[in-house]
CSV table of C-alpha atoms in Angstrom, one decimal:
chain,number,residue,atom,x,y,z
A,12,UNK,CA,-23.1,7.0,-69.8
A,13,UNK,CA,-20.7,4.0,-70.2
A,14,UNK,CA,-21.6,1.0,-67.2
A,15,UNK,CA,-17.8,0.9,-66.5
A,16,UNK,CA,-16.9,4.7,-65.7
A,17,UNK,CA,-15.9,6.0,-62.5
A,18,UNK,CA,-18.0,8.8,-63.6
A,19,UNK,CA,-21.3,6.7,-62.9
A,20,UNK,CA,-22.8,6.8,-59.4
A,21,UNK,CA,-23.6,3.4,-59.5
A,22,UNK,CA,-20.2,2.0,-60.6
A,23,UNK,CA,-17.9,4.5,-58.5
A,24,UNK,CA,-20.3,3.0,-55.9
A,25,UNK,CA,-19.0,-0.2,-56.5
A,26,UNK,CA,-15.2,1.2,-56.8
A,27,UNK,CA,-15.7,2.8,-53.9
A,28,UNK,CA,-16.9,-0.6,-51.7
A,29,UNK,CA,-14.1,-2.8,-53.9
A,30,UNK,CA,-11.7,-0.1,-52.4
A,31,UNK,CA,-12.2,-0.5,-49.4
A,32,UNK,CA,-12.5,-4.3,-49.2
A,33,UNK,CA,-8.8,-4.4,-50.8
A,34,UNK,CA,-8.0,-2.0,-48.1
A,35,UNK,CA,-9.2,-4.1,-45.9
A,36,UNK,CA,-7.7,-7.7,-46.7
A,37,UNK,CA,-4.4,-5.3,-47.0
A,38,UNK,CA,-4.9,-4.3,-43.2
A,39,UNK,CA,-4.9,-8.1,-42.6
A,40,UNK,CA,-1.5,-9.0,-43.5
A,41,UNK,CA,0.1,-6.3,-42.2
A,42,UNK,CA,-2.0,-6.6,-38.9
A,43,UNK,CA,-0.4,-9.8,-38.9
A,44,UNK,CA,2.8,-8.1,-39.0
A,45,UNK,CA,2.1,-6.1,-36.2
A,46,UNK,CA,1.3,-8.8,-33.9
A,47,UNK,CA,4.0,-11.1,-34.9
A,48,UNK,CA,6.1,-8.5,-33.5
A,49,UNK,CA,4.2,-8.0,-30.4
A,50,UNK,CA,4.0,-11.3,-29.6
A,51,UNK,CA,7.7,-12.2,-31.0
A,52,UNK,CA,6.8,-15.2,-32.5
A,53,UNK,CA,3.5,-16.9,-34.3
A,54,UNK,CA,6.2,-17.3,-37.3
A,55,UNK,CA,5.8,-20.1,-40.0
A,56,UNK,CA,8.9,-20.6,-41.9
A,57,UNK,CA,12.5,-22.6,-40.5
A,58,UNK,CA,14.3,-19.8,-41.9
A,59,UNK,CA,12.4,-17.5,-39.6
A,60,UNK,CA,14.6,-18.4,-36.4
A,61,UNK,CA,18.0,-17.5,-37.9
A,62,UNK,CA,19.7,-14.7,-36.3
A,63,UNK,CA,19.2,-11.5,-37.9
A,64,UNK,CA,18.7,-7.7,-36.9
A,65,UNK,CA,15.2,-8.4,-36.8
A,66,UNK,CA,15.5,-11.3,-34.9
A,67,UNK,CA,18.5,-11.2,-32.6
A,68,UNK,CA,17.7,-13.6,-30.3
A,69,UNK,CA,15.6,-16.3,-32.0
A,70,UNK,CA,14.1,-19.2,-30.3
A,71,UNK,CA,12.1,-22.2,-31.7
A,72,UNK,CA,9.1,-21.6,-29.7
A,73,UNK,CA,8.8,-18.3,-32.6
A,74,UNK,CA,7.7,-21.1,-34.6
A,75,UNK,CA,4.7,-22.5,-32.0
A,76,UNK,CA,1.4,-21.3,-33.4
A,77,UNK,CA,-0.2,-18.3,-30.9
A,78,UNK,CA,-3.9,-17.7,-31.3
A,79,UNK,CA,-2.7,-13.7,-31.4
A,80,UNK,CA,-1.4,-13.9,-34.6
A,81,UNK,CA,-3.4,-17.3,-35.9
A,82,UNK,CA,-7.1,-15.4,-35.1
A,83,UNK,CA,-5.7,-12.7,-37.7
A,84,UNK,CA,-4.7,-15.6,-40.0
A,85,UNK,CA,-8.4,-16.4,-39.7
A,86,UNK,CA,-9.9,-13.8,-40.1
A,87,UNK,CA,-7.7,-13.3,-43.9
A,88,UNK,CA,-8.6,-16.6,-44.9
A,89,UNK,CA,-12.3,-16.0,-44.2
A,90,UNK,CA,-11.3,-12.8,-46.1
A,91,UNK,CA,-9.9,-14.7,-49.1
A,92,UNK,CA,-13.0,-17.2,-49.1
A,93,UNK,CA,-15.1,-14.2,-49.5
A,94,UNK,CA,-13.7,-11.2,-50.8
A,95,UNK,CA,-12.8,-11.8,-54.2
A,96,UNK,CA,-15.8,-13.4,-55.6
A,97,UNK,CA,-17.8,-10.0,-53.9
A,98,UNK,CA,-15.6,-8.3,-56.2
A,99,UNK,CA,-16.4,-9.7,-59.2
A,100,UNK,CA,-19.6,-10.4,-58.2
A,101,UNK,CA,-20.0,-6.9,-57.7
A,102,UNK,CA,-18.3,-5.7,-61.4
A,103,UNK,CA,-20.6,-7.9,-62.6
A,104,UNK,CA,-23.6,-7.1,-60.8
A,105,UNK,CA,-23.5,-3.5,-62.0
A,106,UNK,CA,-23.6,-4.5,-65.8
A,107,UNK,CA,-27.1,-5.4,-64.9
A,108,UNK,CA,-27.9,-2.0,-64.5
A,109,UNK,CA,-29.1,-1.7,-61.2
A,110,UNK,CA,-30.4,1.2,-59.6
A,111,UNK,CA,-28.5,3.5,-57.5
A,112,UNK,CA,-29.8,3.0,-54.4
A,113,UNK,CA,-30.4,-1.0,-55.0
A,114,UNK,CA,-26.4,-0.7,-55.6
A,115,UNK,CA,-25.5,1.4,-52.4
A,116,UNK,CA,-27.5,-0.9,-49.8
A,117,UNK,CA,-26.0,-4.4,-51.7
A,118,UNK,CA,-22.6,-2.9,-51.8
A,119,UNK,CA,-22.0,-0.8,-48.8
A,120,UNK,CA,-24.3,-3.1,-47.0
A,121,UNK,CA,-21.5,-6.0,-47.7
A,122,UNK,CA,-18.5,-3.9,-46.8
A,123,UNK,CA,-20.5,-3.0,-43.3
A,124,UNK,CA,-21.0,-6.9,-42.7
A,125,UNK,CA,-17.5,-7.5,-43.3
A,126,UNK,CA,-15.9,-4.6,-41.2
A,127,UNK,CA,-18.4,-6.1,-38.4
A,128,UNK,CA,-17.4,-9.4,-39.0
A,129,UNK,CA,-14.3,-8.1,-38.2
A,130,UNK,CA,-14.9,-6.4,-35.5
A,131,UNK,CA,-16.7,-9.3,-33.8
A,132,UNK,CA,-14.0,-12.1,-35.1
A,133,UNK,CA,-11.2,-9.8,-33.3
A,134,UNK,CA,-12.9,-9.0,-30.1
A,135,UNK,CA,-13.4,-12.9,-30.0
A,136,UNK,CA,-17.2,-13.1,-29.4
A,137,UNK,CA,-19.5,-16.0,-29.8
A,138,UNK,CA,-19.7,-17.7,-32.9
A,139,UNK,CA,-23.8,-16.6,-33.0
A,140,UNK,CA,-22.7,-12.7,-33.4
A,141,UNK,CA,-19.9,-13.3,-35.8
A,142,UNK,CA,-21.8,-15.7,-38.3
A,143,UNK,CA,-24.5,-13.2,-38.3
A,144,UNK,CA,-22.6,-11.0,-40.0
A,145,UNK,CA,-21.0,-13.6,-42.4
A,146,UNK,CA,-24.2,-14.7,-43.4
A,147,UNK,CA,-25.7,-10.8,-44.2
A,148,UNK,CA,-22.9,-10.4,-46.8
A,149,UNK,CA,-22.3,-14.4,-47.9
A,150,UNK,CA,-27.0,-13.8,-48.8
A,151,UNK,CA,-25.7,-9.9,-50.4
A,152,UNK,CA,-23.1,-11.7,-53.0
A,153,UNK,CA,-25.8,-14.9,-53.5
A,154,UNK,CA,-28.4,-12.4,-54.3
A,155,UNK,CA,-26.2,-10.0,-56.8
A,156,UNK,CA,-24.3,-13.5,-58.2
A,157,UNK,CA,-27.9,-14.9,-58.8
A,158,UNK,CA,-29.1,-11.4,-60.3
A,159,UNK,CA,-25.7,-11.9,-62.6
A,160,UNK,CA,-26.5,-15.0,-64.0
A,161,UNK,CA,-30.5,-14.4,-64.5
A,162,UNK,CA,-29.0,-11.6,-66.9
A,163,UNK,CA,-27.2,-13.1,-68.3
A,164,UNK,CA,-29.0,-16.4,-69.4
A,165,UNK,CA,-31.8,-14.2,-70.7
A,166,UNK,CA,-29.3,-11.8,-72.9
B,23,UNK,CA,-9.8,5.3,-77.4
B,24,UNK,CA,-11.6,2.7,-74.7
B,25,UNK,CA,-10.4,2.1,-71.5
B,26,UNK,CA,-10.8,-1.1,-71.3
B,27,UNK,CA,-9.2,-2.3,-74.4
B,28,UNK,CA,-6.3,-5.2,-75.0
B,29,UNK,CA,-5.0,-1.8,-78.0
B,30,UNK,CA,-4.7,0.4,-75.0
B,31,UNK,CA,-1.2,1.1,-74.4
B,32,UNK,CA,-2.2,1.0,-70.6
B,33,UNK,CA,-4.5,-1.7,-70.5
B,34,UNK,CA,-2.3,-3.9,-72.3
B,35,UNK,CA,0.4,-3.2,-69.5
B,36,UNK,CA,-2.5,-4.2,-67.2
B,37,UNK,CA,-3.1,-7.5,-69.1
B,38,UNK,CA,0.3,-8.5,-68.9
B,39,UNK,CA,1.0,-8.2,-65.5
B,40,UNK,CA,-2.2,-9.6,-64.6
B,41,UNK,CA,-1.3,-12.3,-67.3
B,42,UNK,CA,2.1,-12.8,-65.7
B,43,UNK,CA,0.6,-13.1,-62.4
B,44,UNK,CA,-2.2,-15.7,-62.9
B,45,UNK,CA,0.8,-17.8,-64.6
B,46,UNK,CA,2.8,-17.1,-61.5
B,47,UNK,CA,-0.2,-18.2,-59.3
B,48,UNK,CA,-1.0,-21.5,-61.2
B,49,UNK,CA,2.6,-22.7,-61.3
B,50,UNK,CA,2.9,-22.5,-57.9
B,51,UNK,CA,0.3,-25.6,-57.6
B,52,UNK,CA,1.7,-27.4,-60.6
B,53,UNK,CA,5.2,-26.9,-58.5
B,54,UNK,CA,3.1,-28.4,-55.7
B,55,UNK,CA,2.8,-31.2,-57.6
B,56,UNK,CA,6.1,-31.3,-58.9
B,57,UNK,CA,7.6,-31.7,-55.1
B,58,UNK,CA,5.3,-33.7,-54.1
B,59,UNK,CA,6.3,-36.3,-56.7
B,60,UNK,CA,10.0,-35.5,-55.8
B,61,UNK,CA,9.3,-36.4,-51.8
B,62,UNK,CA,6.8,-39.1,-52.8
B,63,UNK,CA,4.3,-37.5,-49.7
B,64,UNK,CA,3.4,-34.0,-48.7
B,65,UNK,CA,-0.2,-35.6,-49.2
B,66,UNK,CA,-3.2,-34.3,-47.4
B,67,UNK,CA,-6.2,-36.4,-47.9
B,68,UNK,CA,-6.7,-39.9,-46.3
B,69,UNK,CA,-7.1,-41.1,-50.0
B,70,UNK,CA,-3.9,-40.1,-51.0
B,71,UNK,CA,-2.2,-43.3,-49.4
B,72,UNK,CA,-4.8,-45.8,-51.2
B,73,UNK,CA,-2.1,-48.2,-53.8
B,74,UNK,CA,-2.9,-47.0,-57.0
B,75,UNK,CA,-0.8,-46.9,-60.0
B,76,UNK,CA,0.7,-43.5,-59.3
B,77,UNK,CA,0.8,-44.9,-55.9
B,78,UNK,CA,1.9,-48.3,-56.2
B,79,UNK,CA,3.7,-48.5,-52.9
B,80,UNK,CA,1.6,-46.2,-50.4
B,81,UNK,CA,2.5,-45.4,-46.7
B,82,UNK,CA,0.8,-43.1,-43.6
B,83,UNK,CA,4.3,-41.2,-43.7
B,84,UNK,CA,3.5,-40.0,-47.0
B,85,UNK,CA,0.6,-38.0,-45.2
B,86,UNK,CA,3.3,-36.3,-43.1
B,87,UNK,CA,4.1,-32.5,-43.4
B,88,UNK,CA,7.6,-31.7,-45.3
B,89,UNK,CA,9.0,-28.4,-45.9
B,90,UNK,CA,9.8,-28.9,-49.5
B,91,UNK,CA,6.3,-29.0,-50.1
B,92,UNK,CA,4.7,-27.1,-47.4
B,93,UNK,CA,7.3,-24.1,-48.3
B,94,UNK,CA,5.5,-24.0,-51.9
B,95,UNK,CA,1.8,-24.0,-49.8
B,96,UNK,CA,3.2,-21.2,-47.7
B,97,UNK,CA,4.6,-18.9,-50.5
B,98,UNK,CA,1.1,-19.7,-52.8
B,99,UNK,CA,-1.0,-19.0,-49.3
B,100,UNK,CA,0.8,-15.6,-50.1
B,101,UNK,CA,-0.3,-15.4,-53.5
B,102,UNK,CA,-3.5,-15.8,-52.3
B,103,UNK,CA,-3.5,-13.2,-49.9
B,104,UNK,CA,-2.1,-10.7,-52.4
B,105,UNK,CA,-2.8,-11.6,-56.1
B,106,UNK,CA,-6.6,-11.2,-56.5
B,107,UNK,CA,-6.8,-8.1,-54.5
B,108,UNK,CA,-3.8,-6.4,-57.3
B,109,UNK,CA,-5.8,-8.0,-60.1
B,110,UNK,CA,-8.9,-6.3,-59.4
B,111,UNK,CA,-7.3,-2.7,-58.0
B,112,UNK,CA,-4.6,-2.9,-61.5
B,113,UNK,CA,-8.0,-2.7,-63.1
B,114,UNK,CA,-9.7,-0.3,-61.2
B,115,UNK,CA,-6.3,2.0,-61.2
B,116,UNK,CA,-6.3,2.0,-65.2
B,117,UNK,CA,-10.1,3.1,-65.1
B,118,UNK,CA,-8.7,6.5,-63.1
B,119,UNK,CA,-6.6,6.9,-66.4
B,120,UNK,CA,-2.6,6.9,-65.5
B,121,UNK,CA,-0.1,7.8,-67.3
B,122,UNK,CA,1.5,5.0,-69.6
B,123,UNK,CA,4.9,5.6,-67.6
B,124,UNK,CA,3.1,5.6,-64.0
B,125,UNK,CA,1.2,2.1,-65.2
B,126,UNK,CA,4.2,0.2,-65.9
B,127,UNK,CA,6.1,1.2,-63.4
B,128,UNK,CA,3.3,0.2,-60.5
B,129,UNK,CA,2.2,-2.8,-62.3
B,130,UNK,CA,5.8,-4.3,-63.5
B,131,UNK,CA,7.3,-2.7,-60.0
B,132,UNK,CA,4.2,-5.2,-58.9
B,133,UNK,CA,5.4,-8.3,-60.7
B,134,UNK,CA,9.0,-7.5,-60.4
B,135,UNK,CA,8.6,-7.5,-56.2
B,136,UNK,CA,6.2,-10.9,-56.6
B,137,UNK,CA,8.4,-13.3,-58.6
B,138,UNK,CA,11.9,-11.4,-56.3
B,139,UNK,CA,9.4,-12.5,-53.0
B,140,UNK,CA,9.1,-16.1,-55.0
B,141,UNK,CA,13.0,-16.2,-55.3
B,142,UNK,CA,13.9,-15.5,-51.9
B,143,UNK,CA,11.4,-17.8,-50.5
B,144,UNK,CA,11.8,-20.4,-52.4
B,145,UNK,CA,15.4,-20.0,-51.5
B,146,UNK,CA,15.1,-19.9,-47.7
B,147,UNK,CA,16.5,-16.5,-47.4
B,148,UNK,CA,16.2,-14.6,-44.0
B,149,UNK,CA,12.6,-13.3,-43.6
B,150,UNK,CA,14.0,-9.6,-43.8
B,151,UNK,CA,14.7,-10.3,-47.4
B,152,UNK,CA,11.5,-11.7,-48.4
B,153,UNK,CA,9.6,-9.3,-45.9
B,154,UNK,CA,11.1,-6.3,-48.0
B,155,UNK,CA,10.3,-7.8,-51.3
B,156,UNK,CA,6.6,-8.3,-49.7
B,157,UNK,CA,6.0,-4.8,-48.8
B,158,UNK,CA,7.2,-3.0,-51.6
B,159,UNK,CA,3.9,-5.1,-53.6
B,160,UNK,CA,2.0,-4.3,-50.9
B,161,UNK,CA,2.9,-0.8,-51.1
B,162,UNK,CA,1.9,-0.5,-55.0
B,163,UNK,CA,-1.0,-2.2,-54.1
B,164,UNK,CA,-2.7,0.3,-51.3
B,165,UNK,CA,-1.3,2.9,-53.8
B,166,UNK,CA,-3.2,1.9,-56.7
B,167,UNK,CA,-6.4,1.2,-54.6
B,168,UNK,CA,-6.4,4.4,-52.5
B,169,UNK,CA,-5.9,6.3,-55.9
B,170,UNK,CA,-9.2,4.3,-57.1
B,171,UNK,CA,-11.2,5.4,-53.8
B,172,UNK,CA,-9.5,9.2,-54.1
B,173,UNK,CA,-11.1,9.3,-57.9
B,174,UNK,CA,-14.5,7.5,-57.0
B,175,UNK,CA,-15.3,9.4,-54.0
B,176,UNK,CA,-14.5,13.0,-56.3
B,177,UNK,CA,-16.9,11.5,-59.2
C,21,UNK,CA,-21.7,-4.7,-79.9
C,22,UNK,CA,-19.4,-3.6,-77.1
C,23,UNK,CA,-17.5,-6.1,-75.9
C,24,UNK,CA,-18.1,-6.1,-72.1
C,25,UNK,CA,-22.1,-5.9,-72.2
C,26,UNK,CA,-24.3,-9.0,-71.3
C,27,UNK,CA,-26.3,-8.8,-74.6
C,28,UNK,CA,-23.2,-9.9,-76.2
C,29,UNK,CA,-23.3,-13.5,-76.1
C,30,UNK,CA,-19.4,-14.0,-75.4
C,31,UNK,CA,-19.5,-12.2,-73.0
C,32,UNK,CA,-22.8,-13.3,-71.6
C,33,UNK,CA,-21.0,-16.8,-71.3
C,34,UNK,CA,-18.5,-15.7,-69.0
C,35,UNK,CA,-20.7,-13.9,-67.3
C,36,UNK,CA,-22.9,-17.4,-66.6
C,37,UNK,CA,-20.0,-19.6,-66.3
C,38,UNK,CA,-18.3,-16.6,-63.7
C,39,UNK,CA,-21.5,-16.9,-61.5
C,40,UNK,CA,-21.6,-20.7,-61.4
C,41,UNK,CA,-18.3,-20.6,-60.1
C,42,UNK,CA,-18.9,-18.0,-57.7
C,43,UNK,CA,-21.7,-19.6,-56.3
C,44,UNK,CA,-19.9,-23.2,-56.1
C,45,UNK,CA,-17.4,-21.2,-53.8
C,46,UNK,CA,-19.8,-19.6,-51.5
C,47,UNK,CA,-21.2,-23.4,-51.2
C,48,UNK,CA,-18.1,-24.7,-49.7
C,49,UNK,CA,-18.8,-21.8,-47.0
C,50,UNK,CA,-22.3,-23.4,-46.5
C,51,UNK,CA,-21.7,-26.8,-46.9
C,52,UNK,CA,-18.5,-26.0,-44.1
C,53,UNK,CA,-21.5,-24.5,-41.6
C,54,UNK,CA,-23.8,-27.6,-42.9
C,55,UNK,CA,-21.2,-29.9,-41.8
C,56,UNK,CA,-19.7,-28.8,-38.6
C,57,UNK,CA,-23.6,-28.7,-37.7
C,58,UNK,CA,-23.6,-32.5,-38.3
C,59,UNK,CA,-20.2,-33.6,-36.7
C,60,UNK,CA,-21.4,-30.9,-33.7
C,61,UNK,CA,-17.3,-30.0,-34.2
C,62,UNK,CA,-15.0,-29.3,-36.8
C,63,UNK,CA,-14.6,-25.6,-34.9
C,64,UNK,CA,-11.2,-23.4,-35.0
C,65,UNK,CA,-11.3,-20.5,-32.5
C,66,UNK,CA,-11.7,-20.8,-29.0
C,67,UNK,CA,-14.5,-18.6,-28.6
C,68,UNK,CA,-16.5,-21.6,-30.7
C,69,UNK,CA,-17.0,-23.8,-27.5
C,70,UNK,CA,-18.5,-21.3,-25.0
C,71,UNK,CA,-21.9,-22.3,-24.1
C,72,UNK,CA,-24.7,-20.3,-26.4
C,73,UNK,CA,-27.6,-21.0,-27.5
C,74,UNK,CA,-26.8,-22.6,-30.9
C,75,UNK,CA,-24.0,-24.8,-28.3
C,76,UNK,CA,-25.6,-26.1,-25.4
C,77,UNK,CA,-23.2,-28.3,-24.0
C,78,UNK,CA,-20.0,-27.2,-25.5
C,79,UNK,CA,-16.8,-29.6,-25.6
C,80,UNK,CA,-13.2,-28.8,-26.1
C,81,UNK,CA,-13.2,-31.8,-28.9
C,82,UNK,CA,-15.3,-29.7,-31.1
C,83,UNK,CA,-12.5,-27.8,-31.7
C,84,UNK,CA,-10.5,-31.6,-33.1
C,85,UNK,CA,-9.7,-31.4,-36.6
C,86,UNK,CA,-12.3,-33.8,-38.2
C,87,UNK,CA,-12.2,-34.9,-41.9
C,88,UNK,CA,-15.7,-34.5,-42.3
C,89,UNK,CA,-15.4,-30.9,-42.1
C,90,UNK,CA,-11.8,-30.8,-43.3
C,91,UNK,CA,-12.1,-32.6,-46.6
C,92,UNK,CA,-14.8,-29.3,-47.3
C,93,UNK,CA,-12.0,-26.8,-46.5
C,94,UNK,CA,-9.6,-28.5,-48.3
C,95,UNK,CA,-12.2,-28.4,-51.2
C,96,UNK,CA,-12.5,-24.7,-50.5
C,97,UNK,CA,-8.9,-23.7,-50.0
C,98,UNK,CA,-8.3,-25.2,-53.9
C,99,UNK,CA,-11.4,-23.3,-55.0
C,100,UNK,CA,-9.4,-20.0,-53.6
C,101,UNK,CA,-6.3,-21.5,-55.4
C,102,UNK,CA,-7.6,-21.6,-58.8
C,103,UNK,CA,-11.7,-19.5,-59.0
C,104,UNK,CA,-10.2,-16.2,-58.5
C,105,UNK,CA,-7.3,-16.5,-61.5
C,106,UNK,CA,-10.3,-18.1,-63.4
C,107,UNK,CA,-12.6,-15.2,-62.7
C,108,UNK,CA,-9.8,-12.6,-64.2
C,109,UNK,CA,-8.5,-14.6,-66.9
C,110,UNK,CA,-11.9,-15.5,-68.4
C,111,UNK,CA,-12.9,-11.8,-68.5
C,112,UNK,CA,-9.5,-10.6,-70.2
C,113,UNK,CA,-10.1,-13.5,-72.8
C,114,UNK,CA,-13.0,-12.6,-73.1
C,115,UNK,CA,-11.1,-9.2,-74.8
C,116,UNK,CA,-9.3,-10.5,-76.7
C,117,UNK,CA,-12.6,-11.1,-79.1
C,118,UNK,CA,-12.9,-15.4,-79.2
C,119,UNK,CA,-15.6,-17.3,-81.2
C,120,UNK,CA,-18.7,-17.9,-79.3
C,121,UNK,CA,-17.7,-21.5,-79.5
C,122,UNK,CA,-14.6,-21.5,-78.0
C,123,UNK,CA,-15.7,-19.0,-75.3
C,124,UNK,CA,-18.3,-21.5,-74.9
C,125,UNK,CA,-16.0,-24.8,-74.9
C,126,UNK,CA,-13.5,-23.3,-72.9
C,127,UNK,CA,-15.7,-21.2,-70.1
C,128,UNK,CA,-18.0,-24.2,-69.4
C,129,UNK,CA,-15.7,-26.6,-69.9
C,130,UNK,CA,-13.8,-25.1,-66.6
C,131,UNK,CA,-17.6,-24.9,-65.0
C,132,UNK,CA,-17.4,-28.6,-65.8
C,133,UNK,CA,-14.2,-29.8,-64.8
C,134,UNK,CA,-14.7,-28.3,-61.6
C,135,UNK,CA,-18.1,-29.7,-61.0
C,136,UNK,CA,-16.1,-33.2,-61.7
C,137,UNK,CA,-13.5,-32.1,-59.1
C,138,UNK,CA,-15.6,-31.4,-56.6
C,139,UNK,CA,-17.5,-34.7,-56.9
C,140,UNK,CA,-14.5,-36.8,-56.7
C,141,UNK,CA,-12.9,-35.1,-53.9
C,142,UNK,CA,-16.0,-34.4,-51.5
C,143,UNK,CA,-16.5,-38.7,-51.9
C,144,UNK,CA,-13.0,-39.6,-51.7
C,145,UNK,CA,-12.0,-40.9,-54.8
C,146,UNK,CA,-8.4,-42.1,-55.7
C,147,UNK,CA,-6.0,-39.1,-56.1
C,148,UNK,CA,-5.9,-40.0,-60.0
C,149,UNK,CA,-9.5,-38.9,-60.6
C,150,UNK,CA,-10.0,-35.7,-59.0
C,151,UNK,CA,-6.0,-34.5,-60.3
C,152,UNK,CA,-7.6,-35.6,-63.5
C,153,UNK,CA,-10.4,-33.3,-63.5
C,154,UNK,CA,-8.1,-30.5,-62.1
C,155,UNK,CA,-5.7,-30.6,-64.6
C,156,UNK,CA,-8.3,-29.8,-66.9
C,157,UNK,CA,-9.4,-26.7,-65.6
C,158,UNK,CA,-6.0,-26.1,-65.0
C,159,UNK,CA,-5.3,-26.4,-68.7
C,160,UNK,CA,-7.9,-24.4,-69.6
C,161,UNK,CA,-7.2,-21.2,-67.4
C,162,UNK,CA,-3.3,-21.3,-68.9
C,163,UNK,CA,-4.9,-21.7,-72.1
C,164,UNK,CA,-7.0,-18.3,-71.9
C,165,UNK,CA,-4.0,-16.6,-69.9
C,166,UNK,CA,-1.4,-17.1,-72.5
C,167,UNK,CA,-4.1,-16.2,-75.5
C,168,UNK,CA,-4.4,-12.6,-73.0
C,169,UNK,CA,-0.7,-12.7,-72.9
C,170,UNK,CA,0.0,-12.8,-76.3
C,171,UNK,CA,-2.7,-10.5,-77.3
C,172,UNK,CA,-1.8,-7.8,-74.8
C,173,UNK,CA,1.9,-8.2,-76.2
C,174,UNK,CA,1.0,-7.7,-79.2
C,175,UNK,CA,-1.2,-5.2,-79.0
């Protein structure tokens, strides 16, 4: 069967986990929404305090940063530093023709560190519990990256 | 015929939104640049105000934050929190075999909603403008990816 | 010889020079966690100064902005402004069928120029210098996305 099929286990495995990880850094920016509309404020842009149905009573202080809406802004950007090279790593890790179980633990194992990263980053605990789970899935994409390129330098 | 093939009628729509959209992302630093040499600052590294013959006349100020170039940071912070995630699910959404018509819709309808976001942003329009223009991307884009994890989960 | 397969030596060059550049960006992560270890600071959510194990003696000025750290993030945040389009782009050229050689001169010669950019910036060279080496890999990944462009256009 063709690597690249969605009728493979192993590479709807990794559909399934790249899926959910866009999903995920989706959730992000409209989370942000949500709590810029909570908080009324943690806005970036001048334009953002002109009067408008949205806004009918704006305020400069919309511009002040708010850890509410700035710890999501975190969060994304630790997303962005991560997210898309796991899913290229990933494409690219099943043309090495893993196994199917080697591919669910690498893959599912990386989109449970992330949604506990999450889970830990929101909550605000201590850095210790929250680069824990970084580091499982930063040493997940390291290993199938590494596996990538010993494949490839011995085609 | 293949998938994953630039002869495919709908993997060549995929290739040229995701062609138009890596152009999109890369100007936005070379515009960057282009304001920065407009405003002579928007700088952000110590080095930046050493004299040098791009630099022949160098000043702290020119380390300062300005909105001319800071509202081009903003709207390519954007990219980044959007682009790679629709470059990978476009791919994965032509894998679960679209129609030609449902292909270019989504993915132009995608690159139709990022440059109109560009133009109002660059523009200073009132965030409702640009916010609309923002979600109807990210609308195509948890679309296309929960139609990838609806087809890998049913393998 | 398919063209996505790493036995195929095109492809088997993007597939090296991909995971060079995906483990250069997971090395600004580390080199960030190697850093703010040094400076004992460099930190950005509040939760980071609470006393723990790996903090002892925690400080509000570890959560200062400190160029140490920064100049790394900075390093990062251009890695997520240009890897990701690389990572795509290099792929979809490698459909459109290139020579081995200028996969080869063009996919390494990015690895290369961003090797160069990160050792001008992370030691503080004039801006010149590292805008030199960026341009090049700039150059390069508009290169490869127009050749995708046109080739998807006319497919």
């Amino acid at each position: 069967m063709d690597k690249i099929d969605l009728h493979s286990a192993v590479f709807a495995t990794y559909a399934i986990a790249a899926s959910l990880m866009i999903l995920k850094a989706v959730a992000m920016s409209w989370l942000t929404v949500v709590r810029m509309i909570q908080v009324n404020g943690g806005f970036r842009s001048p334009e953002d305090i002109k009067k408008t149905p949205m806004n009918p009573q704006p305020n400069p202080s919309q511009l002040a940063p708010t850890d509410r809406v700035d710890r999501i802004r975190r969060i994304q950007l630790n997303d962005l530093e991560n997210l898309p090279f796991f899913l290229v790593a990933g494409f690219l890790y099943v043309l090495t023709g893993p196994s199917l179980p080697w591919a669910q633990w690498l893959l599912y194992g990386y989109v449970a560190s992330r949604l506990l990263h999450f889970a830990a980053y929101v909550t605000g605990q201590i850095h210790e519990v929250r680069a824990t789970f970084w580091s499982i899935g930063s040493f997940i994409l390291i290993f199938m990256t590494v596996r990538v390129l010993l494949a490839a330098l011995g085609h």
